[in-house]
CSV table of C-alpha atoms in Angstrom, one decimal:
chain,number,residue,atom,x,y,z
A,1273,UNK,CA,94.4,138.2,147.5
A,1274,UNK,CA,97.9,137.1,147.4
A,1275,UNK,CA,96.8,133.2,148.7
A,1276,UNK,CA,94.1,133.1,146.1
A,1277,UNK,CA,96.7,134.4,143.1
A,1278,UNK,CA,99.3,131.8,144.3
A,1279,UNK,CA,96.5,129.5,144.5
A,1280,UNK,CA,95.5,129.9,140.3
A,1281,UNK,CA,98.9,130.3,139.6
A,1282,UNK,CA,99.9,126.3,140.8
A,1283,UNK,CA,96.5,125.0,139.6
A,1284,UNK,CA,97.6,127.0,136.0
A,1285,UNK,CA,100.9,124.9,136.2
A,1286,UNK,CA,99.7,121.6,137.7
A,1287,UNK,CA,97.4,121.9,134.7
A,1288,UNK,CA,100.1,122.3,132.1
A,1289,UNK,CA,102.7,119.3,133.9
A,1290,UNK,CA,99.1,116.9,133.4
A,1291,UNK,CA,99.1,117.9,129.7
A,1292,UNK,CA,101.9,120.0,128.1
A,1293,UNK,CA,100.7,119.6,124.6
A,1294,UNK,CA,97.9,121.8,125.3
A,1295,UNK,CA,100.0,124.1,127.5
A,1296,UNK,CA,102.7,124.9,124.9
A,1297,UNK,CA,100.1,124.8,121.6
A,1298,UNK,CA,101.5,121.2,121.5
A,1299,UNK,CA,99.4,118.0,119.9
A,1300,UNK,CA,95.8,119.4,121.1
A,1301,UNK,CA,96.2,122.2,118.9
A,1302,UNK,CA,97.4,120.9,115.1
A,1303,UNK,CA,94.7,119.5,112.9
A,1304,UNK,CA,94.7,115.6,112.6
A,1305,UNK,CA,94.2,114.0,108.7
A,1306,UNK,CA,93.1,110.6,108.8
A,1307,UNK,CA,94.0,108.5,105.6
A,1308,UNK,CA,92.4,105.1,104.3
A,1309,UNK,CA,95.4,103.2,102.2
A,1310,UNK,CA,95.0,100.2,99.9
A,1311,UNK,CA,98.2,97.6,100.7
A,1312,UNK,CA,99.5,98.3,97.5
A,1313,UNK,CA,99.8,101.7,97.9
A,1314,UNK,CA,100.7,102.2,101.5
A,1315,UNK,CA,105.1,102.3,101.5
A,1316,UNK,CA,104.3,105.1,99.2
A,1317,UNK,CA,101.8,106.9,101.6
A,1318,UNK,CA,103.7,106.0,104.6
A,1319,UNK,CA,106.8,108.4,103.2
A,1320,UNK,CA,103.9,111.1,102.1
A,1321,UNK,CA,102.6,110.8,105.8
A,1322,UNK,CA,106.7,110.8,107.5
A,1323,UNK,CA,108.2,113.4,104.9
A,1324,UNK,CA,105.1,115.9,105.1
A,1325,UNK,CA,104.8,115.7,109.0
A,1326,UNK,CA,108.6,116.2,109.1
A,1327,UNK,CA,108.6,119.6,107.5
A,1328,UNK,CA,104.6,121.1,108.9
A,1329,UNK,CA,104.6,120.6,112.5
A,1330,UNK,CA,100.8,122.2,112.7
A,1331,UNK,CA,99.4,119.4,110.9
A,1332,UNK,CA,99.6,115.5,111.8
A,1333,UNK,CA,98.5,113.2,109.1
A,1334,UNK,CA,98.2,109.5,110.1
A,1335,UNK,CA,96.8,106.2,109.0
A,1336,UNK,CA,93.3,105.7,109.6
A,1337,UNK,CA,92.6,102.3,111.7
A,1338,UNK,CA,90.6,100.0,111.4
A,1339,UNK,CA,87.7,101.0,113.9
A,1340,UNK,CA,88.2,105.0,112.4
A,1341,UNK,CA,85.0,106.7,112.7
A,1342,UNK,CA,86.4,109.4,110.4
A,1343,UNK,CA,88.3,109.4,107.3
A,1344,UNK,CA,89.3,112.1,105.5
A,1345,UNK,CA,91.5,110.8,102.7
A,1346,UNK,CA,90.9,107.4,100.9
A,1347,UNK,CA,93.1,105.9,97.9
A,1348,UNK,CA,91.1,105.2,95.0
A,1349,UNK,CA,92.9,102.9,93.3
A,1350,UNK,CA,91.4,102.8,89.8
A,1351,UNK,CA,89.2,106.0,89.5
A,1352,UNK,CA,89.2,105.3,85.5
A,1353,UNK,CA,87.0,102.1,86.2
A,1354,UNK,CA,84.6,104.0,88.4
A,1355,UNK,CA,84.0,101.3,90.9
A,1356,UNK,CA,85.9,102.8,94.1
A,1357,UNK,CA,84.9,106.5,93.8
A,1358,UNK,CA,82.3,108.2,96.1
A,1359,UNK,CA,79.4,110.3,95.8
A,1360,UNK,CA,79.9,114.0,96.4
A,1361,UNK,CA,83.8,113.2,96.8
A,1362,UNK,CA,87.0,115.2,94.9
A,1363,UNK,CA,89.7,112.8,93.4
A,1364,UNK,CA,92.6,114.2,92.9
A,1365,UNK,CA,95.3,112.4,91.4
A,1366,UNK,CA,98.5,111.5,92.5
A,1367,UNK,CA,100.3,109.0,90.6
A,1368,UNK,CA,100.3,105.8,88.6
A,1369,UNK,CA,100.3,102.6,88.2
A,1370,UNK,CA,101.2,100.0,85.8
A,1371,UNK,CA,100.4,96.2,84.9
A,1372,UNK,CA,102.2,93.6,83.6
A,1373,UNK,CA,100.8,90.2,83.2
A,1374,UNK,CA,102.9,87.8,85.1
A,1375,UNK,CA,103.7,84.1,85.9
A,1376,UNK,CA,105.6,81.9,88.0
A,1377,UNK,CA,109.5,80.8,86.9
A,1378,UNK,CA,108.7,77.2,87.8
A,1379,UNK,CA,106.0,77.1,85.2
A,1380,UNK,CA,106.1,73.9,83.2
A,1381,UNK,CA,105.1,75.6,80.3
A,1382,UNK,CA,107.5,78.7,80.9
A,1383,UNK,CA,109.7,77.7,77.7
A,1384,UNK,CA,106.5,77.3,75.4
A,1385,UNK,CA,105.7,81.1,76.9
A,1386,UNK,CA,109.3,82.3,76.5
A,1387,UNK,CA,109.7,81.5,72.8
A,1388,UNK,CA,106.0,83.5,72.1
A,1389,UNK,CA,105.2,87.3,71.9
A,1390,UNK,CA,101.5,88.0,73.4
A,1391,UNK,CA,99.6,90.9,71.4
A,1392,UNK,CA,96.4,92.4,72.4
A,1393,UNK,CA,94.3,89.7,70.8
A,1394,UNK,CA,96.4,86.7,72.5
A,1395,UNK,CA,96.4,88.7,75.8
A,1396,UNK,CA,92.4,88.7,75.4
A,1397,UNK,CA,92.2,85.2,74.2
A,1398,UNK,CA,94.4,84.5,77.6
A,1399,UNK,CA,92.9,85.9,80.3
A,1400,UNK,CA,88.7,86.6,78.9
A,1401,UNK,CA,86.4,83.8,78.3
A,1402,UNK,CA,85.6,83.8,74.2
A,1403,UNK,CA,84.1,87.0,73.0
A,1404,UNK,CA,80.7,85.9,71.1
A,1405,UNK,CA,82.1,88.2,68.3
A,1406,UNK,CA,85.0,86.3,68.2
A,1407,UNK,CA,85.2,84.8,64.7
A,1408,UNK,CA,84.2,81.1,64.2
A,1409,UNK,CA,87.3,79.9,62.4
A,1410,UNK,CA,89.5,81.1,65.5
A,1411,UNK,CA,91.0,78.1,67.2
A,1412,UNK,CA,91.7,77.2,70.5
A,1413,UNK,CA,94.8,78.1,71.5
A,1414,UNK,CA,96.9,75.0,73.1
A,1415,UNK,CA,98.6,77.2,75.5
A,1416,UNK,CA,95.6,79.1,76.6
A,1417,UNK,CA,93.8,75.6,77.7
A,1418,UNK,CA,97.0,74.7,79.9
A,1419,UNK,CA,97.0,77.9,82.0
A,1420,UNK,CA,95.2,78.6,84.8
A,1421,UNK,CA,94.3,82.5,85.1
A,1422,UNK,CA,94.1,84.2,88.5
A,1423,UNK,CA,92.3,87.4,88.9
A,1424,UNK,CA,91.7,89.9,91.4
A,1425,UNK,CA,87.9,90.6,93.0
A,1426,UNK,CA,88.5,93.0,96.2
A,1427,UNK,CA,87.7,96.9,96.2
A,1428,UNK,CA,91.1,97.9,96.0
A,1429,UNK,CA,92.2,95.4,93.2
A,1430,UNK,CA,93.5,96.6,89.7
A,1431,UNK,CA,91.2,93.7,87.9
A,1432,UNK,CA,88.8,96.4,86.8
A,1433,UNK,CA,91.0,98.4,85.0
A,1434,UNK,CA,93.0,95.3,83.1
A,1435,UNK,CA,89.7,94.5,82.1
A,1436,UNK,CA,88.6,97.9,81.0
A,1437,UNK,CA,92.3,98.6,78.8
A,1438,UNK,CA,90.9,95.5,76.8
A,1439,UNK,CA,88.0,96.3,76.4
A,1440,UNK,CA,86.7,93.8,78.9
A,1441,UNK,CA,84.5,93.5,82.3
A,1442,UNK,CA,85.7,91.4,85.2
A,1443,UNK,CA,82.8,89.3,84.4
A,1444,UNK,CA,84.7,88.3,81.6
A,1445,UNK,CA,87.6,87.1,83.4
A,1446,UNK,CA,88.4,83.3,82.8
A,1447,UNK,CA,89.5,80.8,85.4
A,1448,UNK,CA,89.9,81.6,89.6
A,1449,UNK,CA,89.0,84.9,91.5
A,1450,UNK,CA,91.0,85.6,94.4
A,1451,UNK,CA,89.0,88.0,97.5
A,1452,UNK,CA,91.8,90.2,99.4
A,1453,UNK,CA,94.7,92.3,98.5
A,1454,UNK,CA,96.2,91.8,94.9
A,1455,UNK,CA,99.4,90.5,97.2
A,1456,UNK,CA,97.3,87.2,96.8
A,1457,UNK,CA,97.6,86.6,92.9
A,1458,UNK,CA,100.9,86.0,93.5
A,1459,UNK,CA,100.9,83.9,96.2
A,1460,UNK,CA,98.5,82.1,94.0
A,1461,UNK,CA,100.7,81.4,91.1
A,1462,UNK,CA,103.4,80.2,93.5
A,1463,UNK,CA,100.9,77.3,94.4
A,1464,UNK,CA,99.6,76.8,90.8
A,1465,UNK,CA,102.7,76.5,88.9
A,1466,UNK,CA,100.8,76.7,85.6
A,1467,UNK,CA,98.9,80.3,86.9
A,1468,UNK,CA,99.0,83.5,85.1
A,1469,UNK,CA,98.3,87.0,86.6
A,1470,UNK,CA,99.3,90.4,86.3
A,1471,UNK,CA,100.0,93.1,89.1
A,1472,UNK,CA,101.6,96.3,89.8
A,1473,UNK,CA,105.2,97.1,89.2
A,1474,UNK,CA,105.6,97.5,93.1
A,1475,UNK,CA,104.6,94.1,93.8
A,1476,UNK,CA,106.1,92.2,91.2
A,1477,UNK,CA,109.5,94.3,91.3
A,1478,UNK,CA,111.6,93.5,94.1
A,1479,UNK,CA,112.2,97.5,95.4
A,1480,UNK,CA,115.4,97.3,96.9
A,1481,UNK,CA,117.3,95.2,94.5
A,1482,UNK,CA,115.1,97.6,91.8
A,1483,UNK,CA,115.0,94.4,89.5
A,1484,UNK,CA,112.0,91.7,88.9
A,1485,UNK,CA,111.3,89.0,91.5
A,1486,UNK,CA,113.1,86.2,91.4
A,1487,UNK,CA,110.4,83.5,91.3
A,1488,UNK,CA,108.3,85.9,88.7
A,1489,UNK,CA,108.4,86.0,85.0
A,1490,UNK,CA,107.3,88.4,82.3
A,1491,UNK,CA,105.0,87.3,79.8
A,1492,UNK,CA,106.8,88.4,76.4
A,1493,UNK,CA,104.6,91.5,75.0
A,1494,UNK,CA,104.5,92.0,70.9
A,1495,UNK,CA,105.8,95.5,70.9
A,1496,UNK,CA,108.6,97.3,70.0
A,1497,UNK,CA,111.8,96.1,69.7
A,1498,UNK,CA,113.6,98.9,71.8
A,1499,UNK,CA,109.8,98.4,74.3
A,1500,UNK,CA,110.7,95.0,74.5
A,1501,UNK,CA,114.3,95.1,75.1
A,1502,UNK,CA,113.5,97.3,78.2
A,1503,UNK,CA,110.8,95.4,79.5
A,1504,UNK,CA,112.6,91.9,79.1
A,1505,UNK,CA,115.9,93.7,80.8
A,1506,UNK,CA,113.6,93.6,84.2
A,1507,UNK,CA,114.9,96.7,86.0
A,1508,UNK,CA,112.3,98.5,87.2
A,1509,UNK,CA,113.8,102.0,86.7
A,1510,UNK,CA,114.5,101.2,83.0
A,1511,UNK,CA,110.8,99.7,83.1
A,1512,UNK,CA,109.9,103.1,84.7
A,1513,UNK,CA,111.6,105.6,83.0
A,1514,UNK,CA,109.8,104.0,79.8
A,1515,UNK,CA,106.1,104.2,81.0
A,1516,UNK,CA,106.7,107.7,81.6
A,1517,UNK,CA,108.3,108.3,78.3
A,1518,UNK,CA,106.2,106.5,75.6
A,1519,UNK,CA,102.4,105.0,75.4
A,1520,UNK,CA,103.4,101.0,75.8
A,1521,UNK,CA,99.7,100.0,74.3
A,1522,UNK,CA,99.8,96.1,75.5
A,1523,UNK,CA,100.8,97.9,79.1
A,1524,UNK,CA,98.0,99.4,81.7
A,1525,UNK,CA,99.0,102.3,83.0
A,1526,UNK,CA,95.9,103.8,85.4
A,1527,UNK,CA,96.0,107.1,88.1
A,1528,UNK,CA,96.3,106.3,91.6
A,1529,UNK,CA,94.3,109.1,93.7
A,1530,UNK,CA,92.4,110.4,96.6
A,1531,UNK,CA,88.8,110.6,97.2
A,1532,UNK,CA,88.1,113.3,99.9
A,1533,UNK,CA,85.6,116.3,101.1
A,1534,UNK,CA,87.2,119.3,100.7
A,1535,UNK,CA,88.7,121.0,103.7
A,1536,UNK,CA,91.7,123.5,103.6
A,1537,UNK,CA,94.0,120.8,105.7
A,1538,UNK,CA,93.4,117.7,103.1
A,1539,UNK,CA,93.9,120.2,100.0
A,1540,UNK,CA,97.3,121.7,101.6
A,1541,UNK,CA,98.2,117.9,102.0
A,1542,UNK,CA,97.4,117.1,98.4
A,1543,UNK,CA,99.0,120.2,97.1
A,1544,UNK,CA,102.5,119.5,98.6
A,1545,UNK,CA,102.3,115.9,96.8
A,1546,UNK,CA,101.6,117.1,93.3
A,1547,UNK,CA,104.5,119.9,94.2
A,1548,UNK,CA,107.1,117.6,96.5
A,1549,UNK,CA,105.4,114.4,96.7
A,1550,UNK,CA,105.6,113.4,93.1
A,1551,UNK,CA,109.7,112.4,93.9
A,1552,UNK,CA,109.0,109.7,96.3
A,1553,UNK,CA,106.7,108.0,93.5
A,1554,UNK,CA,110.2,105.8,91.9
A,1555,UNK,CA,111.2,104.7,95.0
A,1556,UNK,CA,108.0,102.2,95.7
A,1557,UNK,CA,107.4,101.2,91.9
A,1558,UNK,CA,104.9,104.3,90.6
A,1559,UNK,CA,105.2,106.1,87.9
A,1560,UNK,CA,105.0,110.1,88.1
A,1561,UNK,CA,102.0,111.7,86.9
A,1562,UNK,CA,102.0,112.7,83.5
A,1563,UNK,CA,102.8,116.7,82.7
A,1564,UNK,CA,99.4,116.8,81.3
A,1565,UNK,CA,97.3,115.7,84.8
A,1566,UNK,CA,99.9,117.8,86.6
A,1567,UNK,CA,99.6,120.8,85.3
A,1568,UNK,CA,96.3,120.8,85.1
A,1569,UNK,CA,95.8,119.9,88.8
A,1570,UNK,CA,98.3,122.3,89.7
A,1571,UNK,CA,96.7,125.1,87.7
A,1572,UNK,CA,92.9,124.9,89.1
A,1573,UNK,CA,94.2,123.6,92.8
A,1574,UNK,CA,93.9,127.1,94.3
A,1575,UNK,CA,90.9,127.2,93.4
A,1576,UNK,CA,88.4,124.5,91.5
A,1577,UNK,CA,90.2,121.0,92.1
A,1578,UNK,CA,90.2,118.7,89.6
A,1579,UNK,CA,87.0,116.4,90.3
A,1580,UNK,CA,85.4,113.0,89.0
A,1581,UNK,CA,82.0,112.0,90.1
């Protein structure tokens, strides 16, 4: 009896040398979340993922890559636009993001552009092909025959949602389409010196130095003075702290979210964002989410999460 104890015993602990994860309630045992990132997005996730693994050792929550067979978080990043949701999915929301049209210092026509103030109807006229209701005794604008517009047309790109704050399609979109990451449209207007864009705050914001590019420049917006004066200071915690404050109209400002199936792992993931998460959202060029969405989220999230379909 004694050989055949010693015997289970050493198999027991030859067991637990080949894998002390499972021995000790290590790895084996925590609850893995997989999460799909657009590139936009992904410093920001990255510190979710590193600051909430830090402080709940029975959960791991990593990137999903590329050959994943399951995902159980995935960015949307324009839910407003409804073209990267999913059937049957929960979005909750856990930031934003803001546009600014864009183009490059070296532009030619940068001083013509300088000396102007774009509203909503020269922003249209800019970057949409002529609306058929557009009155007949509108003229061309020089300018806007000079300019070459770049425009996003990937699944994660925030194309859409310009187009939908002017009441637009990105059918509507004048001059070149550029497939991949929104990265692109400014690579883009580096090689066309007379392209104009628009992009995020974290792309176009240099985020260590916290102020604008160097080889970008703002396209002067016709609001108000003080809006202006903030905007054209190009700090991006000035630019920040305004978004959050006041409605900017000429200035996009769309939620940032998560499609997912509902599972008590994902939810307590989602929760700790909306409760700690929400800090980090400065660092890489986001704005907060407004008291409204939070409040509300936070309010039904014990219960009946805030949902589009």
């Amino acid at each position: 009896m004694k050989t055949v104890n010693l015997f289970l015993v050493a198999a027991l602990a030859g067991a637990a040398a080949i894998n002390p994860a499972k021995a000790d309630g290590g790895d084996e045992n925590r609850q893995v979340i997989y999460i799909e990132s657009a590139k936009y997005t992904l410093p920001l996730v990255e510190k979710w993922i590193t600051e909430y693994n830090r402080t709940n050792p029975d959960v791991q929550v990593k990137q999903a890559g590329k050959d994943a067979k399951t995902v159980d978080l995935r960015i949307v990043a324009n839910a407003e636009a409804d073209n990267t949701g999913e059937d049957g999915k929960a979005i909750t929301y856990v930031g934003r993001s803001a546009l600014l049209p864009v183009t490059a210092k070296d532009n030619p026509l940068h001083e013509q552009i300088s000396r102007r103030k774009f509203g909503k109807k020269e922003l249209k006229k800019l970057f949409f092909s002529d609306d058929l209701f557009e009155e007949e005794n509108d003229k061309k604008d020089p300018l806007q025959e000079q300019l070459t517009v770049y425009s996003g047309n990937s699944t994660t790109s925030v194309a859409p949602f310009f187009a939908l704050h002017f009441g637009q399609t990105i059918a509507g979109f004048r001059g070149k389409k550029i497939l991949g990451d929104d990265i692109y449209l400014l690579q883009a207007i580096s090689r066309d010196s007379t392209g104009v864009t628009f992009n995020n705050l974290s792309y176009i914001y240099d985020l260590k130095d916290r102020q604008l590019k160097d080889e970008i420049a703002l396209l002067p917006l016709n609001v108000k003075k003080d809006q202006f004066e903030i905007i054209r200071s190009e700090n991006l915690d000035e630019t920040l702290s305004l978004l959050e404050n006041e409605k900017v109209e000429l200035v996009p400002v769309h939620h940032i979210g998560f499609a997912y199936d509902e599972q008590p792992g994902t939810k307590d993931f989602l929760k700790w964002i909306l409760t700690e998460g929400q800090k980090f959202n400065h660092e890489f060029g986001f704005l907060q989410l407004d008291e409204k969405t939070l409040s509300y989220q936070k309010k039904y999230f014990g219960g009946n999460l805030l949902t589009t379909k």
